[in-house]
PDB file of C-alpha atoms in Angstrom:
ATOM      1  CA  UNK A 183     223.076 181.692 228.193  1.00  0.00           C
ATOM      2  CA  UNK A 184     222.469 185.288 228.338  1.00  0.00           C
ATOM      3  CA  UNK A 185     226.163 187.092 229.305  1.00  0.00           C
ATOM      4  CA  UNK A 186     224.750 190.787 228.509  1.00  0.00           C
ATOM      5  CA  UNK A 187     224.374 192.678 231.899  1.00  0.00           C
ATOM      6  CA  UNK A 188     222.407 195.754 231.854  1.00  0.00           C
ATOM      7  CA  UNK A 189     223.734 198.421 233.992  1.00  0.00           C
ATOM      8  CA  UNK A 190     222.118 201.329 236.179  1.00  0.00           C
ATOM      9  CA  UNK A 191     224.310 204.037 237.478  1.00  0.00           C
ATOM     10  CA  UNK A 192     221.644 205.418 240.372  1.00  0.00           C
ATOM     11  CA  UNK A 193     223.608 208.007 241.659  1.00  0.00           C
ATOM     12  CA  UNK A 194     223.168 208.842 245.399  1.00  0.00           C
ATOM     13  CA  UNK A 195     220.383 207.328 246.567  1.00  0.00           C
ATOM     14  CA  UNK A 196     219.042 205.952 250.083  1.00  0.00           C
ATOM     15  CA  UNK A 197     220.495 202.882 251.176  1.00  0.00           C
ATOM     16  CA  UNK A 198     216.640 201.303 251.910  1.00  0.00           C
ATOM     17  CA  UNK A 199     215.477 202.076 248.467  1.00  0.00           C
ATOM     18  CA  UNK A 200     218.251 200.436 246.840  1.00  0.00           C
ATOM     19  CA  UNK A 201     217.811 197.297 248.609  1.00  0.00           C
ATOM     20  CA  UNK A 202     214.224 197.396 248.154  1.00  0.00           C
ATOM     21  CA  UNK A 203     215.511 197.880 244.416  1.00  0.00           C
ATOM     22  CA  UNK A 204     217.709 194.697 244.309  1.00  0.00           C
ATOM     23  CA  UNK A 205     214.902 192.684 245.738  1.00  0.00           C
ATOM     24  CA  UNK A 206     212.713 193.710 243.181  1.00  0.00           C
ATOM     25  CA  UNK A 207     215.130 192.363 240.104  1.00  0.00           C
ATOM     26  CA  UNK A 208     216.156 189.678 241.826  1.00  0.00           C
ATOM     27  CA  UNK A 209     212.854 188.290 242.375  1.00  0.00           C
ATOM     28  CA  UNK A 210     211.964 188.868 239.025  1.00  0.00           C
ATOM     29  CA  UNK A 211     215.285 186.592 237.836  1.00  0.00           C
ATOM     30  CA  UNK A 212     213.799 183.997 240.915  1.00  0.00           C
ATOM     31  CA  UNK A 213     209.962 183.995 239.229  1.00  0.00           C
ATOM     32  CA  UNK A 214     211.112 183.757 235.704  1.00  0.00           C
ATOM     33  CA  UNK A 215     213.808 180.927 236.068  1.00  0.00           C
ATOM     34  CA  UNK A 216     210.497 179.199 238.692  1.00  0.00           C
ATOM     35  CA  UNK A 217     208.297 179.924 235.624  1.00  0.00           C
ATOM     36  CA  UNK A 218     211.164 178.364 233.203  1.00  0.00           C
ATOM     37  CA  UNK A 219     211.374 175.209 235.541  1.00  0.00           C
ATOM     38  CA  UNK A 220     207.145 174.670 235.717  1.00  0.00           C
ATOM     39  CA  UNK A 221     206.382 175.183 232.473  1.00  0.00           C
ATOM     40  CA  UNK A 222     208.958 173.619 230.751  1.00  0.00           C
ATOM     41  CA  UNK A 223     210.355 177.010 229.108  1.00  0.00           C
ATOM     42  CA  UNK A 224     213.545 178.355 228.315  1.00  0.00           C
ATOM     43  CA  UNK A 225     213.208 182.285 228.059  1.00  0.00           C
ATOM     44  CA  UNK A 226     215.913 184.227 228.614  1.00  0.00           C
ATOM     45  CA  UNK A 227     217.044 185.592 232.080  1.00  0.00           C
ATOM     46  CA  UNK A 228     218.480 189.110 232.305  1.00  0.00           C
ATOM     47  CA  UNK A 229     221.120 190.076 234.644  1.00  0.00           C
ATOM     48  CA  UNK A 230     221.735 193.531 236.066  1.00  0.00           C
ATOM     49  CA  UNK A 231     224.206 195.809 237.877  1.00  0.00           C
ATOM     50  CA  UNK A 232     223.720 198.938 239.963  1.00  0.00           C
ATOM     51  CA  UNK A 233     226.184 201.363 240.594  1.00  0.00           C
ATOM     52  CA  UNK A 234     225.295 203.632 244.083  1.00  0.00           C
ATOM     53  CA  UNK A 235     226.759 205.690 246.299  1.00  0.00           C
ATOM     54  CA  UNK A 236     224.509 206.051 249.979  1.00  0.00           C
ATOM     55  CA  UNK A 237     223.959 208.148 252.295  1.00  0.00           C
ATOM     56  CA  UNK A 238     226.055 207.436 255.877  1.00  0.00           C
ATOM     57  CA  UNK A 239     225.128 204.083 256.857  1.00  0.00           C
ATOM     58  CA  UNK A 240     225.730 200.789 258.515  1.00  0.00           C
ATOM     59  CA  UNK A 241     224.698 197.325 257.791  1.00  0.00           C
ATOM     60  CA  UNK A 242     224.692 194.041 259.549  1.00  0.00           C
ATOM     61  CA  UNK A 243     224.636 191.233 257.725  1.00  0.00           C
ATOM     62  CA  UNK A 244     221.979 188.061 258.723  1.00  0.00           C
ATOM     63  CA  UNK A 245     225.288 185.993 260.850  1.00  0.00           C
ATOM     64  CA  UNK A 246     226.475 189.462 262.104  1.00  0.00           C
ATOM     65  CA  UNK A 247     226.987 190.495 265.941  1.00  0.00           C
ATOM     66  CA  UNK A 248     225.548 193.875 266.907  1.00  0.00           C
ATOM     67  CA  UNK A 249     227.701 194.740 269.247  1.00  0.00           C
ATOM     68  CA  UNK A 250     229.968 195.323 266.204  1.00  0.00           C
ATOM     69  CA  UNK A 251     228.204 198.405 265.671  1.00  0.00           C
ATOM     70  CA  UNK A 252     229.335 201.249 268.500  1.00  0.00           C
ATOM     71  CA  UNK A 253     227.172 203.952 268.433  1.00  0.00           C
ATOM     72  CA  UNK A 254     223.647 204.019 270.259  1.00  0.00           C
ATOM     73  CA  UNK A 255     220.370 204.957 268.264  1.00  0.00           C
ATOM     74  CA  UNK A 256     220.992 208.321 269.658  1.00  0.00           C
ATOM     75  CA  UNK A 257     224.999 208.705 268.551  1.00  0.00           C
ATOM     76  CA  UNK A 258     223.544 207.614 265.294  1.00  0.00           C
ATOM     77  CA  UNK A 259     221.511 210.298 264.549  1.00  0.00           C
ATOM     78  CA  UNK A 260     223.734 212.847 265.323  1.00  0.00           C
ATOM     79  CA  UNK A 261     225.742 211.793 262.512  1.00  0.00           C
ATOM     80  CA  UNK A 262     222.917 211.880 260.094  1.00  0.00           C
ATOM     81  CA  UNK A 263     223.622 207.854 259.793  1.00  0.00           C
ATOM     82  CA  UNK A 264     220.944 205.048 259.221  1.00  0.00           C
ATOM     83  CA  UNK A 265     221.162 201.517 260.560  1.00  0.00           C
ATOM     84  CA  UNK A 266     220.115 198.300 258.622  1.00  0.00           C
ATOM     85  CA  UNK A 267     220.107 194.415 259.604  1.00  0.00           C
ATOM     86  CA  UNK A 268     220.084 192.740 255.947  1.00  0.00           C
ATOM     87  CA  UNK A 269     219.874 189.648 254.503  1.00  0.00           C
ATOM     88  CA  UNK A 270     223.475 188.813 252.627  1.00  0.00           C
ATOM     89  CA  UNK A 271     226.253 187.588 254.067  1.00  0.00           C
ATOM     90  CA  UNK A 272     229.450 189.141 256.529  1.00  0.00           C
ATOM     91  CA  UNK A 273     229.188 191.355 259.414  1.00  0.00           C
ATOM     92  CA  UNK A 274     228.895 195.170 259.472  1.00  0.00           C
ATOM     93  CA  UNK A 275     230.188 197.492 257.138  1.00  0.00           C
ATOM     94  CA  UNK A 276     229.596 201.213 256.188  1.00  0.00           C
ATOM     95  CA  UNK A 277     228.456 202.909 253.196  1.00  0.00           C
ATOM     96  CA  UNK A 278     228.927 206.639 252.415  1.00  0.00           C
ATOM     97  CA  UNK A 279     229.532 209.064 249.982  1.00  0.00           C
ATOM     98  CA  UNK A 280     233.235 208.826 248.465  1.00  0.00           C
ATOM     99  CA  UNK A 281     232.677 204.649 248.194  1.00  0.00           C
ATOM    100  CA  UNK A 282     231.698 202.877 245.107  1.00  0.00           C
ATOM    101  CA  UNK A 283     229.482 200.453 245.604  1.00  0.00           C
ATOM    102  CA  UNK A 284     228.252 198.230 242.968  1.00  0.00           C
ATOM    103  CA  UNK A 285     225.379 195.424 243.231  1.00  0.00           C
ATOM    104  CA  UNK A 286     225.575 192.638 240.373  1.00  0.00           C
ATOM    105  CA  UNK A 287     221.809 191.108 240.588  1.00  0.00           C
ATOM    106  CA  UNK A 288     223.332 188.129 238.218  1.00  0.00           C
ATOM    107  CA  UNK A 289     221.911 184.506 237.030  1.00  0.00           C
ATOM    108  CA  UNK A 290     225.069 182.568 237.627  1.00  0.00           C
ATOM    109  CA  UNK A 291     223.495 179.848 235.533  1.00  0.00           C
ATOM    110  CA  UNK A 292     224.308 182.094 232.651  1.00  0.00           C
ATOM    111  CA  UNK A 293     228.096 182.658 233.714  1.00  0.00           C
ATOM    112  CA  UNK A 294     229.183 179.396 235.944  1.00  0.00           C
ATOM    113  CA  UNK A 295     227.128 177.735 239.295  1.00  0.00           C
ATOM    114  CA  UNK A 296     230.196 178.405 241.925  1.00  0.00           C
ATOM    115  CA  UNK A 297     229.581 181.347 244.773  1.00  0.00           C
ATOM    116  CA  UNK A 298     233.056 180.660 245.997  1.00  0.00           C
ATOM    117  CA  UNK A 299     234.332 181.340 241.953  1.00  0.00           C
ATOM    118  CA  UNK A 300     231.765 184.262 242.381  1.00  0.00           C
ATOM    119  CA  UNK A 301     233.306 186.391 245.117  1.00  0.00           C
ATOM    120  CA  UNK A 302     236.746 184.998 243.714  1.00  0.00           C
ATOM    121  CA  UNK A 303     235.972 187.041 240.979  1.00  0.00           C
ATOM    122  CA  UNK A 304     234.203 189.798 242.584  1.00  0.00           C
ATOM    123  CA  UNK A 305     237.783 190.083 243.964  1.00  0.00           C
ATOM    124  CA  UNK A 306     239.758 189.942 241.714  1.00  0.00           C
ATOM    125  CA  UNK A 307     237.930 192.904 239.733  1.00  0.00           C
ATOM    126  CA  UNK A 308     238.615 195.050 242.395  1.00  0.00           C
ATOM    127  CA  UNK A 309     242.522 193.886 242.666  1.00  0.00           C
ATOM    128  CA  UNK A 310     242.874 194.825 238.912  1.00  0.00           C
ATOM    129  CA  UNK A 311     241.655 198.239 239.299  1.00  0.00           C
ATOM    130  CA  UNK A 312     243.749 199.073 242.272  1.00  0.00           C
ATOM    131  CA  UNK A 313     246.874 197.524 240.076  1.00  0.00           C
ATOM    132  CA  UNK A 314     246.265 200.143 237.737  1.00  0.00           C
ATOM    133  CA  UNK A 315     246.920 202.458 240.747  1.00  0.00           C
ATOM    134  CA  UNK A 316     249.900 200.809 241.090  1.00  0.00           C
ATOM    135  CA  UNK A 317     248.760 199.692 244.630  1.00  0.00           C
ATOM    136  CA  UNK A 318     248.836 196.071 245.144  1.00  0.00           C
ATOM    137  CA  UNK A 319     245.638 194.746 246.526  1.00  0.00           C
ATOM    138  CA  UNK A 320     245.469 191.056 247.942  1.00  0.00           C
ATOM    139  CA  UNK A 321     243.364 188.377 249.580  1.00  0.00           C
ATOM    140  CA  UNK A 322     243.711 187.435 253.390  1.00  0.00           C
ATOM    141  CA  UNK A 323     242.222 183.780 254.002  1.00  0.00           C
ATOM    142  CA  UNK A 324     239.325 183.418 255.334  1.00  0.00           C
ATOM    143  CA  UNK A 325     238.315 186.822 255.263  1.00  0.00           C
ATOM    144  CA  UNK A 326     236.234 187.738 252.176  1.00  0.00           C
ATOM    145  CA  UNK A 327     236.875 191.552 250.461  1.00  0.00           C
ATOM    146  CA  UNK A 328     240.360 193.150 249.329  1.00  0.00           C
ATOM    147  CA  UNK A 329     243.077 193.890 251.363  1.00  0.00           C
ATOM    148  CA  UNK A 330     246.435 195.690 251.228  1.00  0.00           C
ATOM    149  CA  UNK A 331     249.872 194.857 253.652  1.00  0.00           C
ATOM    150  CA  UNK A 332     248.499 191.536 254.366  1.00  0.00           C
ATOM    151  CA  UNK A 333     250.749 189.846 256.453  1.00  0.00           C
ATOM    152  CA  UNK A 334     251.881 192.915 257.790  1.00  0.00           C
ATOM    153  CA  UNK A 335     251.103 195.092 261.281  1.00  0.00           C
ATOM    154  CA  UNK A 336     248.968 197.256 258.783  1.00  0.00           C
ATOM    155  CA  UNK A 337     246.613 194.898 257.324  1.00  0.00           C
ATOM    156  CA  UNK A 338     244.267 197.084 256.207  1.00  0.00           C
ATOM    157  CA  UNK A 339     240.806 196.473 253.932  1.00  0.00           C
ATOM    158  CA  UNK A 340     239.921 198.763 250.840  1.00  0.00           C
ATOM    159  CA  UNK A 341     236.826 196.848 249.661  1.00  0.00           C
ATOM    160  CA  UNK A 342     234.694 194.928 251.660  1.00  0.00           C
ATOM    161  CA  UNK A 343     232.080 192.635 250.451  1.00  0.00           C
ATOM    162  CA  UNK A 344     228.267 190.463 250.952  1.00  0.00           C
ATOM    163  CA  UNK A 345     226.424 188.536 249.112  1.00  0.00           C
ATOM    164  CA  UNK A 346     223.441 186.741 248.842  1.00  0.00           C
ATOM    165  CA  UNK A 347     222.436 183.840 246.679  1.00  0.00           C
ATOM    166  CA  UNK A 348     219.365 182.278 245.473  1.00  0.00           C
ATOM    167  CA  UNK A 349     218.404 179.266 242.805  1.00  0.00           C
ATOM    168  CA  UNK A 350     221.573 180.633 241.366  1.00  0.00           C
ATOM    169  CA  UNK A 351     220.837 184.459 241.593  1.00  0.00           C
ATOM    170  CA  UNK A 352     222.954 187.202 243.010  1.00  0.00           C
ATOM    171  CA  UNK A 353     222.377 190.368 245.306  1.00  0.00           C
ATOM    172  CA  UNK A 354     224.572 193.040 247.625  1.00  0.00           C
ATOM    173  CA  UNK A 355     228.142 193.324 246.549  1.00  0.00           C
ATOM    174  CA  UNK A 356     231.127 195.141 246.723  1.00  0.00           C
ATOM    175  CA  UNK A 357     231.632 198.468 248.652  1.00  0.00           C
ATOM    176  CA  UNK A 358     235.415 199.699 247.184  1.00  0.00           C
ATOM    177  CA  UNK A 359     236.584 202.965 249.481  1.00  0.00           C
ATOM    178  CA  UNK A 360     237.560 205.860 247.098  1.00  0.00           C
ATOM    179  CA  UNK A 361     237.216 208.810 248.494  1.00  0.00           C
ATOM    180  CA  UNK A 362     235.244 207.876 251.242  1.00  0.00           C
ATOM    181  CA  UNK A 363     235.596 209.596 255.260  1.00  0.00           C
ATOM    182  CA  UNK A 364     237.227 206.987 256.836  1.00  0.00           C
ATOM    183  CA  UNK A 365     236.081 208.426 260.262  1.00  0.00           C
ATOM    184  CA  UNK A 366     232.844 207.004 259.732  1.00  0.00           C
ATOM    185  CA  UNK A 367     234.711 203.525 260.567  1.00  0.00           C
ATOM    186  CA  UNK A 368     235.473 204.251 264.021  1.00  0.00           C
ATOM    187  CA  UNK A 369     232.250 203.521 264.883  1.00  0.00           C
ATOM    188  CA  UNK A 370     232.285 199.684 264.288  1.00  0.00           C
ATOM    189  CA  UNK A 371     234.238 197.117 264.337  1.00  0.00           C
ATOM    190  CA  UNK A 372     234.347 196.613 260.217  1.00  0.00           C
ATOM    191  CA  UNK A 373     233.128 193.192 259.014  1.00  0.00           C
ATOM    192  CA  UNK A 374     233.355 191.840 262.900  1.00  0.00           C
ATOM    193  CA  UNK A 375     237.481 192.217 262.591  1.00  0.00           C
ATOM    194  CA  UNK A 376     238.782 193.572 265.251  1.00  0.00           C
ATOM    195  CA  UNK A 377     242.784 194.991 265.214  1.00  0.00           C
ATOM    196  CA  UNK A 378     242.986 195.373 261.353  1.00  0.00           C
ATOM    197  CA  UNK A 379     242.266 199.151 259.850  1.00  0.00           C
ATOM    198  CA  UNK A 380     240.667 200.219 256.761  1.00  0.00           C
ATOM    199  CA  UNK A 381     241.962 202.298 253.736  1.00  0.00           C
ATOM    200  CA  UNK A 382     240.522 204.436 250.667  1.00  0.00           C
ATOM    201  CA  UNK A 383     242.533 205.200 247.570  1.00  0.00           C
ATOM    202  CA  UNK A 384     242.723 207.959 247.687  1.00  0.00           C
ATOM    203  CA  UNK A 385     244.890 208.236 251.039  1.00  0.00           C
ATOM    204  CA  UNK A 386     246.726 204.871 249.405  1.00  0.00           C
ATOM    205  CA  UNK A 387     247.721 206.961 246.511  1.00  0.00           C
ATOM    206  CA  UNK A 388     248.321 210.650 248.978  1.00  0.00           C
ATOM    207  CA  UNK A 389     246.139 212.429 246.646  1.00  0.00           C
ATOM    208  CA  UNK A 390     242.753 214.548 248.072  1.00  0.00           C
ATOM    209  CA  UNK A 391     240.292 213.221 245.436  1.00  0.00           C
ATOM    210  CA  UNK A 392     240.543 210.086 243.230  1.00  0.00           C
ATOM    211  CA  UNK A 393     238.252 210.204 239.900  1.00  0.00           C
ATOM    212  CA  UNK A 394     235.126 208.382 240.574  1.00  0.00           C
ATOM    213  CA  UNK A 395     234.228 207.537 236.912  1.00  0.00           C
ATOM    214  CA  UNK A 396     237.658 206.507 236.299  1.00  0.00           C
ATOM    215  CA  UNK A 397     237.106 204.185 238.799  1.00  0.00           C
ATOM    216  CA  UNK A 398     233.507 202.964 237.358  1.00  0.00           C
ATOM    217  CA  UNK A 399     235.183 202.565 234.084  1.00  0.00           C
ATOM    218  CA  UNK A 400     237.823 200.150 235.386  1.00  0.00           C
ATOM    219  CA  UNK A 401     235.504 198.043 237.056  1.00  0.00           C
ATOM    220  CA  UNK A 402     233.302 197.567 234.245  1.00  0.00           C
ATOM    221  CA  UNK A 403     236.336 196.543 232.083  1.00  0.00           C
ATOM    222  CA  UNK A 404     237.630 194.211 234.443  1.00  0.00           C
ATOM    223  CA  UNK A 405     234.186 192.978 235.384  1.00  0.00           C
ATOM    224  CA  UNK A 406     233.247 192.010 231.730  1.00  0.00           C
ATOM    225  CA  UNK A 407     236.226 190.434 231.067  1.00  0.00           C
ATOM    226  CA  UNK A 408     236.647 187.804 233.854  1.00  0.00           C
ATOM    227  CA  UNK A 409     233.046 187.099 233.132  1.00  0.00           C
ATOM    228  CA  UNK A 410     233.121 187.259 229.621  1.00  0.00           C
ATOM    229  CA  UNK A 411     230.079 189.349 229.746  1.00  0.00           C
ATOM    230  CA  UNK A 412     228.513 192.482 227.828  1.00  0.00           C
ATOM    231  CA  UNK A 413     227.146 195.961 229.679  1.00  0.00           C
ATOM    232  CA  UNK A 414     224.219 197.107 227.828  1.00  0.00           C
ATOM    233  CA  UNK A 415     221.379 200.070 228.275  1.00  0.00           C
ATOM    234  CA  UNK A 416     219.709 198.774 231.200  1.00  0.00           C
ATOM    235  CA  UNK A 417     215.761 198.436 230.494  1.00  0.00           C
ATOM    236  CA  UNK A 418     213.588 198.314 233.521  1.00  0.00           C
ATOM    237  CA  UNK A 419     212.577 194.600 234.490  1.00  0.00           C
ATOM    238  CA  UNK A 420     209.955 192.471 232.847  1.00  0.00           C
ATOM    239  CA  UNK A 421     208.458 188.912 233.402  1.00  0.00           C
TER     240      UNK A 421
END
């Protein structure tokens, strides 16, 4: 089992691109482990995660209800944001600059087969960096992502999260709020949840500007230790 996960910091870069990006690796993972099965081989698959911040934009995921999203085509352009249905799971959600986002393109077959121990654990890296903060992040049942005041009138969410899976294989993520405008919320109903708000850390911890690379370097601690894995130079893909 290969547990070394090459890693790709992309910067800013167009929400469209990226996915076109993920589906790109991922399909190279999907060919090699076909080419594995129907010839009887055993090479190595590689596993890779991209750290991005976007440009303003919304997403719908493949179960999610449009009318989540409240701004017409027009409304959207006047706030220089994009619109994209995709293909992982959840509702809508917004990406922008201030947010962390971070896309593990993984063969669970060389960590563990479980999706439900997978976003468990997506999770739980992101509760372990806001505990450094001192803020105490949290699950609410049946509602995928991290919260904080669960249980409480202000519920709010902090990281919200979609994936897709595949013969094993991983794509979308995590989006963890950092420094991000929350304004950009008020146009949708986040993840299809309607009376709960959403937070950033940097209003959690009353500061104007948390340290993005801080933040990078905490989830890729956490990360590689609840799945025992390695970050290496990423090299571009290969089959």
């Amino acid at each position: 089992m290969n547990k070394k996960i090459q890693l790709l910091d992309l910067g800013q870069k167009d929400y469209k691109e990226t996915w076109e990006y993920q589906e790109e690796l991922f399909k190279d993972i999907v060919d090699l482990k076909i080419r594995n099965r129907r010839e009887e081989l055993d090479l190595e698959t590689p596993n890779y995660f991209l750290f991005v911040e976007h440009p303003h934009v919304y997403t719908l995921g493949k179960s999610g209800d449009l009318t989540n999203l409240l701004l017409s085509e027009k409304q959207l352009e006047a706030k220089g944001a994009t619109f994209y249905k995709i293909n992982r799971g959840g509702d809508i959600t917004y990406h922008g600059p201030g947010q962390i986002v971070g896309y593990p393109i993984l063969d669970l077959e060389n960590f563990f087969t479980d999706i439900h121990k997978y976003l468990r654990f997506l999770e739980e890296v992101i509760i372990r960096v806001l505990a450094d903060y001192n803020i105490v992040g949290t699950r609410s049942e049946g509602e995928t992502g991290v919260w904080l005041g669960v249980g409480t009138p202000f519920a709010r969410k902090i990281c919200a999260m979609g994936v897709r899976a595949s013969r094993w294989v991983t794509m979308h993520g995590f989006a963890l709020n950092v420094n991000a405008d929350l304004g950009y919320f008020d146009n949708i109903i986040p993840c299809g949840i309607r009376g709960k708000a959403v937070s950033t850390l940097n209003v959690e911890l009353g500061v104007e500007k948390v340290d993005e690379v801080e933040v990078k370097e905490k989830i890729k601690k956490y990360f590689s230790e609840l799945f025992e894995a390695e970050f290496v130079t990423f090299k571009e893909a290969t089959v």
